[in-house]
């Protein structure tokens, strides 16, 4: 029987950070239709590529900060680094709410993206340090809070948009939540020692040595390809869900937001479930089953048409149910693959592995989000969603072949460089 889960103050700090990170991350796509009309890039008149471009620039900043956050965390410690990251996220999104033109959104999103990259890279090893004995459980639960943030954001934002509240107010609220989230990390708990933060600080030479060892490992790059594909599938589904329902099925802002909420609820159910019941020996099986099992539901989502349903109520209930199932299916792509990769590469530094896996996932998010916007401009979002099954098949093939193309080499104790 599995040991009972135990949570402390910094667990809750990490969970709240995931919630705020998700709300700030998804607030932009949720208000994208309203923002496009206000800032002169309407999505229904050729503005989808411009909308996708916002996240592409955000991803560039996210990727850059991911490459640097190992060095930042090594000097400042993970706790303080997480606090600074939440301040940057909140500030960037709040500034977006004040933007008078489209062009200013890009530098403001670069600020938010830089903070998101640090949070993305540090949050998982932050949780791992708290629970080094069973990271596969606590990491999945922590990442499920990202879905909680999405759920609350889309429900609240969808309701506010439907009653005429400006998108600027919604972004401002999300941005201001970064302040209490940052304080939970920066306000050090007493007595000292509740967070296992070592007094040792890695210098740039240590970080470089860890990085070179990782870059020379062939299996690492196999996991990176999987991370990029999985992240693209995982992020594109909730990013475009609201716009898909609004533009293709003529849903109201509230119903469209409920579509993203359904994906988030499914991701929460999947990640929380895997967090409670996952076993290290079955992580690969979970990833394969979820990637293959999600394909028919994504195909169904992309091919359904309004005329096939007897009423709007039945249509939206069916679409929300499919989105929920898809959310469960994509839920382990990011956290479970990270834990699986770290478990399979014990000879490498675990903190830097988590960071670089996230760094490889971020371009997948930005690239596939932008490509879906480009395809959506040409063929509609229905055609854009047909890209997802191809991505899922490629992801499943990589996970299936991993371990055979690059057989595992058992490290001797002297080779192990992982930090606690």
Coordinates of C-alpha atoms in Angstrom, one line a residue:
X1 CA 0.0 0.0 0.0
X2 CA 1.3 3.4 -1.0
X3 CA 2.4 5.9 1.7
X4 CA 0.0 8.7 2.5
X5 CA 0.6 12.0 0.8
X6 CA 1.9 14.9 3.0
X7 CA 1.7 18.6 2.1
X8 CA 3.4 21.6 3.7
X9 CA 3.4 25.4 3.3
X10 CA 5.8 25.4 0.3
X11 CA 3.7 22.7 -1.4
X12 CA 0.8 25.1 -1.3
X13 CA 3.0 28.0 -2.5
X14 CA 4.0 25.8 -5.5
X15 CA 0.4 24.9 -6.2
X16 CA -0.8 28.5 -6.1
X17 CA 2.0 29.4 -8.4
X18 CA 0.8 26.9 -10.9
X19 CA -2.7 28.3 -10.6
X20 CA -1.6 31.9 -11.2
X21 CA 0.7 30.9 -14.0
X22 CA -2.1 29.1 -15.7
X23 CA -4.5 32.0 -15.3
X24 CA -2.0 34.5 -16.7
X25 CA -1.1 32.1 -19.5
X26 CA -4.6 31.3 -20.6
X27 CA -6.2 34.7 -20.0
X28 CA -4.7 36.0 -23.3
X29 CA -6.3 33.3 -25.6
X30 CA -9.6 33.5 -23.7
X31 CA -9.9 37.3 -24.4
X32 CA -8.3 37.0 -27.8
X33 CA -11.5 37.5 -29.8
X34 CA -12.4 40.6 -27.8
X35 CA -8.8 41.9 -27.8
X36 CA -8.6 41.4 -31.6
X37 CA -11.7 43.6 -32.1
X38 CA -10.3 46.2 -29.8
X39 CA -6.8 46.3 -31.1
X40 CA -7.6 45.9 -34.8
X41 CA -6.7 42.3 -35.5
X42 CA -10.1 40.6 -35.6
X43 CA -9.8 36.8 -35.7
X44 CA -12.7 36.3 -38.1
X45 CA -11.0 38.6 -40.7
X46 CA -7.5 37.2 -41.0
X47 CA -6.2 37.9 -37.6
X48 CA -5.6 34.3 -36.4
X49 CA -2.0 34.4 -37.4
X50 CA -1.5 37.6 -35.5
X51 CA -3.1 36.0 -32.4
X52 CA -0.9 33.0 -32.7
X53 CA 2.1 35.3 -33.2
X54 CA 1.6 36.7 -29.7
X55 CA 2.2 33.3 -28.1
X56 CA 5.1 32.6 -30.5
X57 CA 6.9 35.7 -29.1
X58 CA 5.9 34.8 -25.6
X59 CA 7.4 31.4 -26.2
X60 CA 10.7 32.9 -27.4
X61 CA 11.1 34.7 -24.1
X62 CA 10.0 31.6 -22.2
X63 CA 12.6 29.5 -24.0
X64 CA 15.4 32.0 -23.4
X65 CA 14.6 32.3 -19.6
X66 CA 14.4 28.5 -19.4
X67 CA 18.0 28.3 -20.7
X68 CA 19.1 30.8 -18.0
X69 CA 17.0 29.8 -15.1
X70 CA 19.4 27.0 -14.0
X71 CA 22.1 29.5 -13.5
X72 CA 19.7 32.0 -11.8
X73 CA 18.3 29.3 -9.5
X74 CA 21.8 28.1 -8.8
X75 CA 22.8 31.5 -7.5
X76 CA 19.6 32.6 -5.8
X77 CA 18.1 29.3 -4.8
X78 CA 14.8 27.9 -6.1
X79 CA 12.6 29.5 -3.5
X80 CA 13.6 33.1 -4.2
X81 CA 13.8 32.4 -8.0
X82 CA 10.2 31.3 -8.0
X83 CA 9.1 34.5 -6.2
X84 CA 10.9 36.7 -8.7
X85 CA 9.3 34.6 -11.6
X86 CA 5.8 35.2 -10.2
X87 CA 6.4 39.0 -10.0
X88 CA 7.5 39.0 -13.6
X89 CA 4.5 37.0 -14.8
X90 CA 2.0 39.3 -13.0
X91 CA 3.7 42.5 -14.1
X92 CA 3.8 41.5 -17.8
X93 CA 0.1 40.4 -17.9
X94 CA -1.0 43.5 -16.0
X95 CA 0.9 45.7 -18.5
X96 CA -0.9 43.9 -21.3
X97 CA -4.2 45.0 -19.8
X98 CA -3.0 48.6 -20.2
X99 CA -1.8 48.3 -23.8
X100 CA -3.3 50.8 -26.3
X101 CA -2.1 49.0 -29.4
X102 CA -1.3 45.5 -30.7
X103 CA 2.5 46.2 -31.1
X104 CA 2.9 46.9 -27.3
X105 CA 1.5 43.6 -26.4
X106 CA 4.7 41.9 -27.7
X107 CA 7.2 43.6 -25.3
X108 CA 4.8 43.2 -22.4
X109 CA 4.4 39.5 -23.2
X110 CA 8.1 39.1 -23.3
X111 CA 8.3 40.2 -19.7
X112 CA 5.5 37.7 -18.8
X113 CA 7.1 35.0 -20.9
X114 CA 10.5 35.5 -19.2
X115 CA 8.9 35.0 -15.8
X116 CA 6.9 32.0 -17.1
X117 CA 10.1 30.4 -18.4
X118 CA 11.7 30.7 -14.9
X119 CA 8.6 29.3 -13.3
X120 CA 8.3 26.5 -15.8
X121 CA 11.9 25.5 -15.2
X122 CA 12.0 25.8 -11.4
X123 CA 8.6 24.7 -10.3
X124 CA 9.0 21.0 -11.0
X125 CA 12.5 20.7 -9.3
X126 CA 11.1 22.9 -6.5
X127 CA 8.4 20.3 -5.8
X128 CA 10.9 17.4 -6.3
X129 CA 13.2 18.9 -3.6
X130 CA 10.2 18.7 -1.2
X131 CA 9.4 15.1 -2.1
X132 CA 12.5 13.4 -3.5
X133 CA 11.2 10.0 -2.4
X134 CA 8.1 10.0 -4.7
X135 CA 8.4 12.8 -7.3
X136 CA 6.1 11.0 -9.8
X137 CA 3.2 11.5 -7.4
X138 CA 3.7 15.1 -6.2
X139 CA 4.8 16.4 -9.6
X140 CA 1.7 15.2 -11.2
X141 CA -0.5 16.7 -8.4
X142 CA 1.4 20.0 -8.7
X143 CA 0.9 20.1 -12.4
X144 CA -2.8 19.4 -12.0
X145 CA -3.0 22.8 -10.3
X146 CA -2.2 24.3 -13.7
X147 CA -5.5 22.8 -14.8
X148 CA -7.3 24.3 -11.8
X149 CA -6.1 27.7 -12.8
X150 CA -7.3 27.2 -16.3
X151 CA -10.7 26.0 -15.0
X152 CA -11.3 29.0 -12.8
X153 CA -9.9 31.4 -15.3
X154 CA -12.2 30.4 -18.1
X155 CA -15.3 30.2 -16.0
X156 CA -14.7 33.6 -14.5
X157 CA -13.4 35.2 -17.6
X158 CA -16.2 33.7 -19.8
X159 CA -18.8 34.9 -17.3
X160 CA -17.3 38.4 -17.2
X161 CA -17.0 38.6 -21.0
X162 CA -20.6 37.5 -21.5
X163 CA -21.9 40.3 -19.3
X164 CA -19.8 42.9 -21.0
X165 CA -16.8 43.3 -18.7
X166 CA -13.7 44.6 -20.6
X167 CA -10.9 42.2 -21.4
X168 CA -8.6 44.7 -19.9
X169 CA -10.1 44.2 -16.4
X170 CA -9.8 40.5 -16.7
X171 CA -6.1 40.7 -17.6
X172 CA -5.5 43.2 -14.8
X173 CA -7.0 40.8 -12.2
X174 CA -4.9 37.9 -13.4
X175 CA -1.8 40.0 -13.3
X176 CA -2.4 41.3 -9.8
X177 CA -2.6 37.7 -8.5
X178 CA 1.1 37.5 -9.1
X179 CA 1.8 39.6 -6.0
X180 CA 0.4 37.2 -3.3
X181 CA 1.9 34.3 -5.2
X182 CA 5.4 35.9 -5.1
X183 CA 5.1 36.7 -1.4
X184 CA 4.4 33.0 -0.5
X185 CA 8.0 32.3 -1.8
X186 CA 9.8 35.5 -0.8
X187 CA 8.4 35.6 2.7
X188 CA 10.7 33.0 4.2
X189 CA 9.1 30.5 6.6
X190 CA 10.3 30.4 10.2
X191 CA 11.7 28.4 11.8
X192 CA 14.2 28.0 9.0
X193 CA 14.7 24.6 7.3
X194 CA 11.1 23.9 6.3
X195 CA 12.2 24.1 2.6
X196 CA 15.3 22.0 1.9
X197 CA 17.3 24.8 0.4
X198 CA 21.0 24.0 0.4
X199 CA 23.5 26.7 1.4
X200 CA 25.5 25.6 -1.6
X201 CA 25.2 27.6 -4.8
X202 CA 26.2 26.2 -8.1
X203 CA 28.6 28.4 -10.1
X204 CA 28.5 28.8 -13.9
X205 CA 31.2 26.1 -14.3
X206 CA 29.0 23.6 -12.5
X207 CA 26.0 24.4 -14.6
X208 CA 28.1 24.2 -17.8
X209 CA 29.4 20.8 -16.8
X210 CA 26.0 19.4 -16.1
X211 CA 24.7 20.8 -19.4
X212 CA 27.5 19.4 -21.5
X213 CA 26.9 15.9 -20.0
X214 CA 23.2 16.2 -20.8
X215 CA 23.8 17.4 -24.3
X216 CA 26.0 14.4 -25.1
X217 CA 23.4 11.9 -24.1
X218 CA 21.4 10.6 -27.1
X219 CA 18.4 9.5 -25.0
X220 CA 18.0 13.0 -23.7
X221 CA 17.4 14.3 -27.3
X222 CA 14.8 11.5 -27.8
X223 CA 12.9 12.7 -24.8
X224 CA 13.2 16.3 -26.1
X225 CA 11.5 15.4 -29.3
X226 CA 8.7 13.8 -27.3
X227 CA 8.4 16.8 -25.1
X228 CA 8.1 19.2 -28.0
X229 CA 5.4 17.2 -29.7
X230 CA 3.5 16.4 -26.5
X231 CA 3.7 20.1 -25.3
X232 CA 2.3 21.2 -28.7
X233 CA -0.6 18.9 -28.5
X234 CA -1.2 19.7 -24.8
X235 CA -1.2 23.5 -25.2
X236 CA -3.0 23.8 -28.6
X237 CA -6.1 22.1 -27.4
X238 CA -7.0 24.5 -24.6
X239 CA -5.5 27.5 -26.4
X240 CA -7.8 27.3 -29.4
X241 CA -10.8 25.6 -27.8
X242 CA -12.7 28.7 -26.9
X243 CA -12.1 30.3 -30.3
X244 CA -13.0 27.0 -32.0
X245 CA -16.4 26.8 -30.3
X246 CA -17.1 30.5 -30.7
X247 CA -16.2 30.7 -34.4
X248 CA -17.2 27.2 -35.6
X249 CA -20.3 26.4 -33.5
X250 CA -21.3 30.1 -32.8
X251 CA -21.1 29.6 -29.1
X252 CA -21.4 32.5 -26.7
X253 CA -18.3 33.7 -24.8
X254 CA -19.5 31.9 -21.7
X255 CA -20.1 28.6 -23.5
X256 CA -16.8 28.9 -25.4
X257 CA -15.0 29.5 -22.2
X258 CA -16.7 26.4 -20.8
X259 CA -15.0 24.4 -23.6
X260 CA -11.6 25.4 -22.3
X261 CA -12.8 24.7 -18.7
X262 CA -13.8 21.2 -19.9
X263 CA -10.3 20.6 -21.1
X264 CA -8.9 21.9 -17.9
X265 CA -11.2 19.7 -15.8
X266 CA -10.1 16.7 -17.8
X267 CA -6.4 17.6 -17.3
X268 CA -6.9 18.0 -13.6
X269 CA -8.7 14.7 -13.3
X270 CA -6.0 13.0 -15.3
X271 CA -3.0 14.5 -13.5
X272 CA -4.5 14.2 -10.0
X273 CA -5.4 10.6 -10.7
X274 CA -2.0 9.8 -12.0
X275 CA -0.5 11.6 -9.1
X276 CA -2.3 9.4 -6.6
X277 CA -2.0 6.1 -8.5
X278 CA 1.1 6.3 -10.8
X279 CA 3.9 3.8 -10.4
X280 CA 7.4 4.4 -11.8
X281 CA 7.3 1.1 -13.6
X282 CA 4.2 2.1 -15.6
X283 CA 4.9 5.7 -16.6
X284 CA 5.7 4.7 -20.2
X285 CA 2.5 2.7 -20.4
X286 CA 0.5 5.7 -19.2
X287 CA 2.0 7.9 -21.9
X288 CA 1.4 5.4 -24.7
X289 CA -2.2 4.7 -23.7
X290 CA -3.1 8.4 -23.4
X291 CA -1.5 9.4 -26.7
X292 CA -3.1 6.6 -28.7
X293 CA -6.5 6.8 -26.9
X294 CA -6.9 10.5 -27.5
X295 CA -6.6 10.3 -31.3
X296 CA -10.2 9.1 -32.0
X297 CA -11.7 11.8 -29.8
X298 CA -9.7 14.6 -31.4
X299 CA -10.8 13.3 -34.8
X300 CA -14.4 13.3 -33.7
X301 CA -14.0 16.9 -32.3
X302 CA -12.6 18.1 -35.7
X303 CA -15.3 16.5 -37.9
X304 CA -18.5 17.1 -36.0
X305 CA -20.8 19.7 -37.5
X306 CA -23.8 21.7 -36.0
X307 CA -26.3 20.1 -38.4
X308 CA -25.6 16.6 -36.9
X309 CA -27.3 17.5 -33.6
X310 CA -31.0 17.8 -32.8
X311 CA -30.5 20.8 -30.6
X312 CA -27.8 23.3 -29.4
X313 CA -28.0 21.8 -25.9
X314 CA -27.1 18.3 -27.1
X315 CA -24.4 19.8 -29.4
X316 CA -22.6 21.7 -26.6
X317 CA -23.0 18.9 -24.1
X318 CA -21.4 16.5 -26.6
X319 CA -18.6 18.9 -27.4
X320 CA -17.8 19.6 -23.7
X321 CA -17.8 15.8 -23.0
X322 CA -15.3 15.2 -25.8
X323 CA -13.1 18.1 -24.7
X324 CA -13.1 16.7 -21.2
X325 CA -12.0 13.3 -22.4
X326 CA -9.3 14.9 -24.6
X327 CA -8.1 16.8 -21.5
X328 CA -7.7 13.6 -19.6
X329 CA -5.8 12.1 -22.6
X330 CA -3.3 15.0 -22.9
X331 CA -2.8 15.5 -19.1
X332 CA 0.4 13.4 -18.6
X333 CA 2.2 14.5 -21.7
X334 CA 4.3 17.2 -19.9
X335 CA 4.7 16.2 -16.2
X336 CA 4.8 12.4 -16.6
X337 CA 7.3 12.5 -19.5
X338 CA 9.5 14.8 -17.5
X339 CA 9.5 12.4 -14.5
X340 CA 9.9 9.4 -16.8
X341 CA 12.9 11.0 -18.5
X342 CA 14.6 11.9 -15.2
X343 CA 14.0 8.4 -13.9
X344 CA 15.6 6.9 -17.1
X345 CA 18.6 9.2 -16.9
X346 CA 19.8 8.9 -13.3
X347 CA 23.4 9.6 -14.2
X348 CA 22.5 13.2 -15.2
X349 CA 21.7 16.2 -13.0
X350 CA 18.0 16.0 -12.3
X351 CA 17.4 19.8 -11.8
X352 CA 18.9 20.6 -15.2
X353 CA 17.1 17.8 -16.9
X354 CA 13.7 19.2 -15.7
X355 CA 14.8 22.6 -16.9
X356 CA 15.9 21.4 -20.3
X357 CA 12.9 19.2 -20.8
X358 CA 10.7 22.2 -20.2
X359 CA 12.9 24.2 -22.5
X360 CA 12.3 21.7 -25.3
X361 CA 8.6 21.6 -24.7
X362 CA 8.1 25.4 -24.9
X363 CA 9.0 25.7 -28.7
X364 CA 6.4 23.0 -29.3
X365 CA 3.8 25.1 -27.6
X366 CA 4.7 28.2 -29.5
X367 CA 5.3 26.6 -32.9
X368 CA 2.1 24.5 -33.0
X369 CA -0.1 27.3 -31.6
X370 CA 1.2 29.6 -34.4
X371 CA 0.9 26.9 -37.1
X372 CA -2.7 26.1 -36.0
X373 CA -3.5 29.8 -36.4
X374 CA -1.9 29.9 -39.9
X375 CA -3.8 26.8 -40.9
X376 CA -7.0 28.2 -39.3
X377 CA -6.7 31.3 -41.5
X378 CA -6.6 29.1 -44.6
X379 CA -8.8 26.2 -43.8
X380 CA -10.6 27.2 -40.6
X381 CA -10.0 25.9 -37.1
X382 CA -11.7 22.6 -38.0
X383 CA -8.8 21.9 -40.4
X384 CA -6.3 23.2 -37.9
X385 CA -7.5 20.6 -35.3
X386 CA -6.8 17.8 -37.7
X387 CA -3.1 18.5 -37.2
X388 CA -3.4 17.1 -33.6
X389 CA -3.8 13.4 -34.6
X390 CA -0.6 13.6 -36.6
X391 CA 1.2 15.1 -33.7
X392 CA -0.2 12.4 -31.3
X393 CA 0.9 9.6 -33.6
X394 CA 4.4 11.0 -33.8
X395 CA 4.5 11.4 -30.0
X396 CA 3.3 7.8 -29.5
X397 CA 6.0 6.4 -31.9
X398 CA 8.8 8.3 -30.0
X399 CA 7.6 7.0 -26.6
X400 CA 7.2 3.5 -28.0
X401 CA 10.7 3.4 -29.5
X402 CA 12.4 5.1 -26.6
X403 CA 14.8 2.7 -24.8
X404 CA 15.3 0.6 -27.8
X405 CA 17.0 3.1 -30.1
X406 CA 19.1 4.3 -27.2
X407 CA 19.4 1.4 -24.7
X408 CA 19.8 2.4 -21.1
X409 CA 23.3 2.4 -19.7
X410 CA 23.4 1.7 -16.0
X411 CA 25.6 4.4 -14.4
X412 CA 28.2 3.7 -11.8
X413 CA 28.0 5.7 -8.6
X414 CA 30.9 8.0 -9.6
X415 CA 29.0 9.1 -12.7
X416 CA 26.0 10.4 -10.9
X417 CA 25.9 14.2 -10.7
X418 CA 22.3 14.8 -9.6
X419 CA 21.7 17.4 -6.9
X420 CA 19.1 16.9 -4.2

